[in-house]
Amino acid sequence: MDRGKYAKYVMLGPAVVVTLAASLYPMYFALVTSFRDWRLSRSLVPQDFVGFDNYVRAFQDERFLNSFIVTIKYIVISVSMSIVLGLLMALLLQRKNWLNTITKTLMILPFAVSPALRGFSWKFMLNPQYGAFDKIVDTVFPFMADINWLADPLWALIMLAITEVWGWSPLVALMFIGGLGTINPEITEAASLDGANEWQVFWRITLPLLSPIILLVTLLRIIFSLKIFDQIVTMTGGGPGDATQALNYFVYLNGFKFFDFGYASALGYLLLILMLIAAFFYVRSLLGGNES
Amino acid sequence: MIKTPMQRIFAVLRVIGVLFILYFVTFPIFWMALTAFKNNRDAYSTKIFFEPTLNNFRILFDGNPYDFAPLIMNSVIVSVTTVLIGVPLAVMAAYAFSRYKFRGQNLLLVLVLSAQFLPATVVLLPYFIQFRNFGLLDTRTGLIIMHLTISIPFAIWLVKGFIDSLPEEIEQAALVDGCTEFQTLRYVTLPLIMPGVIVATVFTFVGSWNEFLFAFIMTTSNRARPMMVGLLALNEIDGIPWEKLSAASMIIMIPMFILALTIRKYFVAGLTMGAVK
């Protein structure tokens, strides 16, 4: 064996081991478990294979269907808010001046706040008695004074999304600013000279040119929204009722609260399928960007 | 250039818009920072002026009933070890993926990429069961293993992007001159991809430090529990003591802010694995 070959395997070996450990092994294990009856309350070791029973059970389980709908609603709210807000921020911050530079620097801070902490911080600010956000809203919009944010099913979901939008929309904006920078100013200038107003330039030129990045960011946001978990624990606990019990949290409840490993694995696989669909499109637009 | 009144109005509106962004981005952080220095009574008011106190920070460490010192220790040990093991492995793997051709390469790359999209709850279950068998539940070693499984695939992908953008000729010259592959990586490639390695290091560290779900389920005592999960213990009869939680949050957040700011130029590129620069 020559030296080059030897080095290649040494360098790759650990990576292969870790990758297999990080993806292939858990995927295989969860798949096998999802076809089994394995309730820790009854037995420490896995019981019989039960075919697709766990999957069938999921589609008959109203709580699963609820968590699926919650997840979809959550994705729609959270992704659309962060894209729209991100775009708005990008347009405002596009020009180079000292105020914008400071703002753009501070904009990465929310992302460095862990999701669990974002949940805590917003829970504190939303408290109807002493929360700062609640106080501000009450002052600016007196008609909203009676809202108890985390006790209302829809508001709780929106606020859960806000914690994520707070962390993400500044980064989305920074990505868009990068994209705006690549648009040749001659194109927009030419349009202005031809009599297009700013509004028309935005809708007809800027937005279409930005669409590849918007697509990429949307897919990235969908992937992360599917994973929503930490804030549910620290902010809503899945409530009120089961109004914020997103899929990832529902898998956790079945696996680590009810210790129903078989069922939890099947649920996890259903989540995994959703994730892989989103990931497929993400990777395609990530790698195929130049081809299309 | 002479500005029309309309342009002036727009300029002012734009500045107001930017100030609003600044407010939206910083207010939650500012509010927690403020609350961290309030006494118990002031924390439950929206006062901006109050008599500041360091009491909340002291209480977190006096062992009665809170003792965050071992939790900080756990966080530091887990994050540092994850970086020290994860980053070098990822750099070597990224180099191999970028520079060599071998059978099954594409399949492996897809697996590396897909590891990042696995829902954590799916990954957790097999590890929870295995860790129970091997006695790794509630140990720092167990937590480090979990954190390596999430950070290495991401770091490989990130560093690979940096190596791919280097021309191969640079390394070939070194190899012809008699360097071994490892020396080439160490003395030729590594210095050139240092920004990428630093970004990978920061992302790995921050990711491990802020990680919640794995630590939440895998740790049951102060033996291995990191700061992040320790916050859940801040729960008293009359609810969450926000002034203490805010103080603890400051201890968690400030090092992460410093790290994030050191790589601010690469933050966006790092997050999208180089797709958007």
CSV table of C-alpha atoms in Angstrom, one decimal, chain A residues 3-223:
chain,number,residue,atom,x,y,z
A,3,ARG,CA,1.5,6.3,1.3
A,4,GLY,CA,-1.3,8.2,-0.4
A,5,LYS,CA,-3.7,5.3,-0.1
A,6,TYR,CA,-2.9,4.7,3.5
A,7,ALA,CA,-3.5,8.4,4.4
A,8,LYS,CA,-6.8,8.3,2.5
A,9,TYR,CA,-8.3,5.6,4.7
A,10,VAL,CA,-7.0,7.0,7.9
A,11,MET,CA,-8.5,10.4,7.1
A,12,LEU,CA,-11.8,8.9,6.0
A,13,GLY,CA,-12.2,6.2,8.5
A,14,PRO,CA,-13.4,8.2,11.5
A,15,ALA,CA,-15.7,10.2,9.3
A,16,VAL,CA,-17.3,7.1,7.9
A,17,VAL,CA,-17.7,5.7,11.4
A,18,VAL,CA,-19.3,8.9,12.7
A,19,THR,CA,-21.5,9.3,9.7
A,20,LEU,CA,-22.8,5.7,10.0
A,21,ALA,CA,-23.3,6.3,13.7
A,22,ALA,CA,-25.0,9.6,13.1
A,23,SER,CA,-27.4,8.7,10.3
A,24,LEU,CA,-27.5,5.1,9.1
A,25,TYR,CA,-27.6,3.4,12.5
A,26,PRO,CA,-30.4,5.5,14.1
A,27,MET,CA,-32.4,5.3,10.9
A,28,TYR,CA,-32.1,1.5,10.7
A,29,PHE,CA,-32.8,1.0,14.4
A,30,ALA,CA,-35.8,3.3,14.4
A,31,LEU,CA,-37.2,1.6,11.3
A,32,VAL,CA,-36.9,-1.9,12.9
A,33,THR,CA,-38.4,-0.6,16.1
A,34,SER,CA,-41.3,1.0,14.3
A,35,PHE,CA,-42.5,-2.4,13.3
A,36,ARG,CA,-42.4,-3.8,16.8
A,37,ASP,CA,-44.5,-3.7,19.9
A,38,TRP,CA,-42.2,-2.2,22.5
A,39,ARG,CA,-43.7,-0.6,25.5
A,40,LEU,CA,-41.3,-0.1,28.4
A,41,SER,CA,-44.2,-0.3,30.8
A,42,ARG,CA,-44.6,-3.9,29.8
A,43,SER,CA,-41.2,-5.2,29.0
A,44,LEU,CA,-37.6,-4.0,29.0
A,45,VAL,CA,-36.8,-5.8,25.7
A,46,PRO,CA,-38.6,-5.5,22.4
A,47,GLN,CA,-41.6,-7.7,21.8
A,48,ASP,CA,-43.1,-9.1,18.6
A,49,PHE,CA,-43.0,-7.6,15.2
A,50,VAL,CA,-46.5,-6.2,14.5
A,51,GLY,CA,-46.1,-5.2,10.9
A,52,PHE,CA,-47.6,-1.8,10.1
A,53,ASP,CA,-49.7,-1.7,13.2
A,54,ASN,CA,-47.9,1.3,14.7
A,55,TYR,CA,-48.3,3.3,11.4
A,56,VAL,CA,-52.0,2.3,11.1
A,57,ARG,CA,-52.5,3.4,14.7
A,58,ALA,CA,-51.0,6.8,14.0
A,59,PHE,CA,-53.5,7.6,11.3
A,60,GLN,CA,-56.3,6.6,13.6
A,61,ASP,CA,-54.9,8.6,16.5
A,62,GLU,CA,-56.6,12.0,16.8
A,63,ARG,CA,-53.7,13.3,18.8
A,64,PHE,CA,-51.3,12.5,16.0
A,65,LEU,CA,-53.5,14.1,13.4
A,66,ASN,CA,-53.7,17.2,15.7
A,67,SER,CA,-50.0,17.3,16.0
A,68,PHE,CA,-49.7,17.0,12.2
A,69,ILE,CA,-52.1,19.9,11.7
A,70,VAL,CA,-50.3,22.0,14.4
A,71,THR,CA,-47.0,21.4,12.6
A,72,ILE,CA,-48.4,22.5,9.2
A,73,LYS,CA,-50.0,25.6,10.7
A,74,TYR,CA,-46.8,26.4,12.6
A,75,ILE,CA,-44.7,26.0,9.4
A,76,VAL,CA,-47.0,28.3,7.5
A,77,ILE,CA,-47.0,31.0,10.2
A,78,SER,CA,-43.3,30.8,11.1
A,79,VAL,CA,-41.9,30.5,7.5
A,80,SER,CA,-44.1,33.2,5.9
A,81,MET,CA,-43.4,35.6,8.8
A,82,SER,CA,-39.6,35.2,8.7
A,83,ILE,CA,-39.5,35.5,4.9
A,84,VAL,CA,-41.7,38.6,4.7
A,85,LEU,CA,-40.0,40.2,7.6
A,86,GLY,CA,-36.5,39.2,6.4
A,87,LEU,CA,-37.2,40.7,3.0
A,88,LEU,CA,-38.5,43.9,4.5
A,89,MET,CA,-35.4,44.2,6.7
A,90,ALA,CA,-33.1,43.5,3.7
A,91,LEU,CA,-34.7,46.3,1.7
A,92,LEU,CA,-34.4,48.7,4.6
A,93,LEU,CA,-30.8,47.8,5.3
A,94,GLN,CA,-29.6,47.5,1.7
A,95,ARG,CA,-27.8,50.9,1.7
A,96,LYS,CA,-24.4,51.2,3.3
A,97,ASN,CA,-24.2,53.7,6.2
A,98,TRP,CA,-23.0,53.5,9.8
A,99,LEU,CA,-26.5,52.9,11.3
A,100,ASN,CA,-27.1,50.0,8.9
A,101,THR,CA,-23.7,48.5,9.6
A,102,ILE,CA,-24.3,48.5,13.4
A,103,THR,CA,-27.8,47.0,12.9
A,104,LYS,CA,-26.5,44.3,10.6
A,105,THR,CA,-23.8,43.4,13.2
A,106,LEU,CA,-26.3,43.2,16.1
A,107,MET,CA,-28.7,41.2,13.9
A,108,ILE,CA,-26.7,38.0,14.4
A,109,LEU,CA,-27.1,38.1,18.2
A,110,PRO,CA,-30.6,36.6,18.4
A,111,PHE,CA,-29.4,33.5,16.6
A,112,ALA,CA,-26.7,33.0,19.2
A,113,VAL,CA,-29.5,32.8,21.8
A,114,SER,CA,-30.4,29.2,22.2
A,115,PRO,CA,-33.9,28.2,21.1
A,116,ALA,CA,-34.7,27.1,24.7
A,117,LEU,CA,-33.7,30.5,26.0
A,118,ARG,CA,-35.7,32.3,23.3
A,119,GLY,CA,-38.7,30.4,24.6
A,120,PHE,CA,-38.0,31.5,28.2
A,121,SER,CA,-37.4,35.1,27.2
A,122,TRP,CA,-40.6,35.5,25.3
A,123,LYS,CA,-42.7,33.7,27.9
A,124,PHE,CA,-41.5,36.3,30.4
A,125,MET,CA,-42.3,39.2,28.0
A,126,LEU,CA,-45.7,37.8,27.2
A,127,ASN,CA,-46.9,37.4,30.8
A,128,PRO,CA,-50.3,39.3,31.0
A,129,GLN,CA,-49.5,40.7,34.4
A,130,TYR,CA,-45.9,42.0,34.1
A,131,GLY,CA,-44.6,41.1,30.7
A,132,ALA,CA,-42.8,43.9,28.8
A,133,PHE,CA,-44.2,42.9,25.4
A,134,ASP,CA,-47.7,42.6,26.8
A,135,LYS,CA,-47.4,46.1,28.3
A,136,ILE,CA,-46.2,47.6,25.0
A,137,VAL,CA,-49.0,46.0,23.0
A,138,ASP,CA,-51.5,47.2,25.6
A,139,THR,CA,-50.3,50.7,25.3
A,140,VAL,CA,-50.1,50.9,21.5
A,141,PHE,CA,-53.1,48.8,20.7
A,142,PRO,CA,-55.6,49.2,23.7
A,143,PHE,CA,-58.1,46.9,22.0
A,144,MET,CA,-55.6,44.0,22.4
A,145,ALA,CA,-55.2,44.5,26.1
A,146,ASP,CA,-57.4,41.5,27.0
A,147,ILE,CA,-55.4,38.9,25.1
A,148,ASN,CA,-53.7,36.3,27.3
A,149,TRP,CA,-51.1,35.3,24.7
A,150,LEU,CA,-50.2,31.9,25.8
A,151,ALA,CA,-53.7,30.8,26.9
A,152,ASP,CA,-55.2,31.4,23.5
A,153,PRO,CA,-54.6,28.4,21.1
A,154,LEU,CA,-53.9,30.5,18.0
A,155,TRP,CA,-51.9,33.3,19.7
A,156,ALA,CA,-49.8,30.6,21.5
A,157,LEU,CA,-48.9,29.1,18.2
A,158,ILE,CA,-48.1,32.6,16.7
A,159,MET,CA,-46.0,33.5,19.6
A,160,LEU,CA,-44.1,30.2,19.4
A,161,ALA,CA,-43.4,31.1,15.8
A,162,ILE,CA,-42.3,34.6,16.9
A,163,THR,CA,-39.6,33.2,19.1
A,164,GLU,CA,-38.2,31.5,16.0
A,165,VAL,CA,-38.9,34.4,13.7
A,166,TRP,CA,-37.0,36.6,16.1
A,167,GLY,CA,-33.9,34.3,15.8
A,168,TRP,CA,-34.2,33.7,12.1
A,169,SER,CA,-35.6,36.7,10.3
A,170,PRO,CA,-32.4,38.8,10.9
A,171,LEU,CA,-30.4,36.0,9.3
A,172,VAL,CA,-32.8,35.6,6.5
A,173,ALA,CA,-32.4,39.4,5.9
A,174,LEU,CA,-28.6,39.1,5.8
A,175,MET,CA,-28.9,36.3,3.2
A,176,PHE,CA,-31.3,38.5,1.2
A,177,ILE,CA,-28.9,41.4,1.4
A,178,GLY,CA,-26.2,39.2,0.0
A,179,GLY,CA,-28.6,38.3,-2.8
A,180,LEU,CA,-29.5,41.9,-3.4
A,181,GLY,CA,-25.8,42.7,-3.7
A,182,THR,CA,-25.4,40.4,-6.7
A,183,ILE,CA,-28.1,42.1,-8.7
A,184,ASN,CA,-26.5,44.3,-11.3
A,185,PRO,CA,-27.6,47.9,-10.5
A,186,GLU,CA,-27.6,48.7,-14.2
A,187,ILE,CA,-30.7,46.5,-14.6
A,188,THR,CA,-32.8,48.4,-12.1
A,189,GLU,CA,-31.4,51.8,-13.3
A,190,ALA,CA,-32.4,50.9,-16.9
A,191,ALA,CA,-35.9,50.1,-15.7
A,192,SER,CA,-36.1,53.4,-13.8
A,193,LEU,CA,-35.0,55.3,-16.8
A,194,ASP,CA,-37.7,53.5,-18.8
A,195,GLY,CA,-40.2,55.0,-16.4
A,196,ALA,CA,-40.8,52.2,-13.9
A,197,ASN,CA,-41.5,53.4,-10.4
A,198,GLU,CA,-39.8,51.8,-7.3
A,199,TRP,CA,-42.8,49.6,-6.7
A,200,GLN,CA,-42.7,48.2,-10.2
A,201,VAL,CA,-38.9,47.7,-10.0
A,202,PHE,CA,-39.3,45.7,-6.8
A,203,TRP,CA,-42.1,43.4,-8.1
A,204,ARG,CA,-40.9,42.9,-11.7
A,205,ILE,CA,-37.2,42.9,-11.3
A,206,THR,CA,-35.8,42.6,-7.8
A,207,LEU,CA,-38.2,39.9,-6.5
A,208,PRO,CA,-37.8,37.6,-9.6
A,209,LEU,CA,-34.0,37.9,-9.5
A,210,LEU,CA,-34.1,37.1,-5.8
A,211,SER,CA,-36.4,34.1,-6.2
A,212,PRO,CA,-33.7,31.4,-6.1
A,213,ILE,CA,-32.5,32.6,-2.7
A,214,ILE,CA,-36.0,33.0,-1.5
A,215,LEU,CA,-36.7,29.4,-2.4
A,216,LEU,CA,-33.5,28.2,-0.7
A,217,VAL,CA,-34.2,30.1,2.5
A,218,THR,CA,-37.9,29.0,2.5
A,219,LEU,CA,-36.8,25.3,2.3
A,220,LEU,CA,-34.2,25.8,5.0
A,221,ARG,CA,-36.8,27.4,7.2
A,222,ILE,CA,-39.3,24.6,6.6
A,223,ILE,CA,-36.6,22.1,7.7
